[in-house]
Amino acid sequence: MSTVEIPLMSREEDAREAKPAPEDSKLKAKLKLKGLQAWRFTVASGALAGILILLVNIITLGVVYGQSELVNNSLALSPGSCARARGASLGAHVIINILSTILLAYSNFSMQCLSSPTRKEIDMAHSKRHWLHIGVPSIRNVFFVSRKKAALWIILGVSSFPLHMIWNSTVFETKASYDYIAATVTEDFFNGGSIEIPLRQSASDGKHDEYSESDYMDVLSALQKQAMNNKLEKLTVEDCISKYKTNMLSDRRHVLLVPDSSSKRDHFHHIRSKPRNTVLTVYNNANPLRNPALGPLYQWMCDEGPSEYGDKDCRISARNKLTPGSQGSNAGMFGIAKVSIQTCYSQSEEEQCKIEIVPVFMFVIIACNVIKILAFIGALYLTKQDTPLCTTGDAIQSFIKTPDRYTRGRCLAAKEDYEKLLTDSREWDPRPPGVGDIWTGGRYLWRKSSHDWHWAIYIVITSGLLAAFVAIATTALTDGGSIGTSVKQIIGDPRSQDIVWNNLSISVLTGFLLANLPQMLVSYIYLALNNLLTCMLAMAEWCSYATKSGSPVKGLRVSSPQPSTAQRSTYFLSLPYRWAVPTTAIVALLHWLVSQMFFFARVDVYGITTEPPGESFPVERVYISYIAVVVVICLGYFMLFILMSISVWRRYPDNMPLSGCCSASIAASCHPSRVYDDHDDQEDDDDDASNREIDANADSIASQKLCWGVVEPPNPAINGNVGHATFSATETIPLVRDKLYA
């Protein structure tokens, strides 16, 4: 029967990947002398990467401690432009997610090595009718390996928990926002005219006002001096609306409004102030972050107030027309409103944005960093003491040299025959001579490498998480006037309309934990994705040994290859780098996007009379970036689509049972001959597997190029019409449908 070549694990590509470059031969020789060949080199690389990352963390914390003091549980760098602070924050989170993903990948790799069983542990499990995983990440194996390896596995897993969740919480941006007054003044104001605060028209105009008239007089007097010295920026009405129609004012402050020429003084004869007063109206505008009961900061410009604060834009008659005061102001108003404005004079301010670091979280990350380094070194030590079977080739070599006594006569047993969830597999029952299984053939989808319930759990959790993000994005993009503003939002930029839980007052630590909870789900998605991919590719490697022309195809890929043989070694276990690197990169990008999707930020609100670095009103909130939500949704569904496409479009060959990844089914496929098995049944049935007689050719067979196929065709006269298939270094033939094999 024909075998369909699998591009991923094709023999030519696999041989090329395993073939060392000439210039690397000396290095590999040195590594072998130190016991760091194959996957051990990768674990050692993880320890080295951990040391370098630890140095980065310690140096960063030391530099920041040397430049600032601890205030509100955080260390602040010197303030500056918001664009620079935002860029630094985004860059820091990019680096954090790259480094944390690297550590997570190395941890996952080392955990797989620690959970890989030794031959002794496999024999013990088989004697109790249990199977173990080979070449794939496994929680099941942890219950069967040594206590030291299990403890180290748990330590690595627990220390991975804070990586993305807490590390992303160490850096955040603090933004300054200014309260301000908008004052309608006459031309005489710019010539040193008299200043007096107009009377309020109703008691409600001062409902939220916390300043005295002398405070307003001080601000207006300072503005008059700046205006007379030409230190205020002249704005058109359109520019004035554009720059002040925001709930977070970081680069401007007070603004003077000059009426147009059609507004005569007699329009304001009913204002009860001195006749020569140049101040017609004063609007006090306080940031609503300080008090959720306040309307928007730009309420003084609105023709009609928003029905829900922060969700809909206020109405303004035209871009180039401003008649303020229809809805008063959100914190206090003096004088008469609805005066048509011709020009604005704006007071510019330097931006006071800064980056802050939470040292408590940095100490946690450094501690986890140290734990991981020690765990990587411990993994190297424990696996050197008792070598585990980490790859499919390791298991094949072991079972060829020392056949497993508990799986005889079942060369067609597949992985799913042993992996029963609710019942005990009958494949463990002794089988008398002359009994076999019928080969039915069939090309199975790649998804068959894992249980259906594995796929179901992964798809449900991933789809549910993405559906929740879709609901969030849909709510934002369909809520009144939020479509345009949400699309224009910059990733990582805190805006008042994007606050999550606006009425919830939170601390720095609480805010970070709430913002980074989704990181845990993304970490699960990565680990589950890695598990499913590894199972599919490990099974593809297993099936690549299936006989095609009858000639041996390639040597085994093992942890410790014998010199001058066909055996090979690679630095990966079952997930080739051409798959592992892109997957890890995409997951790192996903982690970064999630860190910007929900993020913590602090806003320092300065009152109308306070100048930085004076006392401010800090507001700490969790924000959402809808642009990041949309990108996360697209990337998440793309990953899910690619994974599902691979699992349902690719098929395994039809001339080899899907026995990979399972110790019992691999062992059943490696028995050298039925004659040997039957003899062993009669004479040594009660001996320990490790003490059985080893076939004289087993060592040489395992070191040669191998293929899996029929070595004893069904023949009524010789074997009762029950054939046998196994690994062989000589010619084999494909399985025949509807024939018996054992």
PDB file of C-alpha atoms in Angstrom, residues 20 327 739:
ATOM      1  CA  PRO A  20      25.583  18.714  12.035  1.00  0.00           C
ATOM      2  CA  GLN A 327     -25.174  73.280  29.896  1.00  0.00           C
ATOM      3  CA  LYS A 739      -4.968  -9.934   7.837  1.00  0.00           C
TER       4      LYS A 739
END
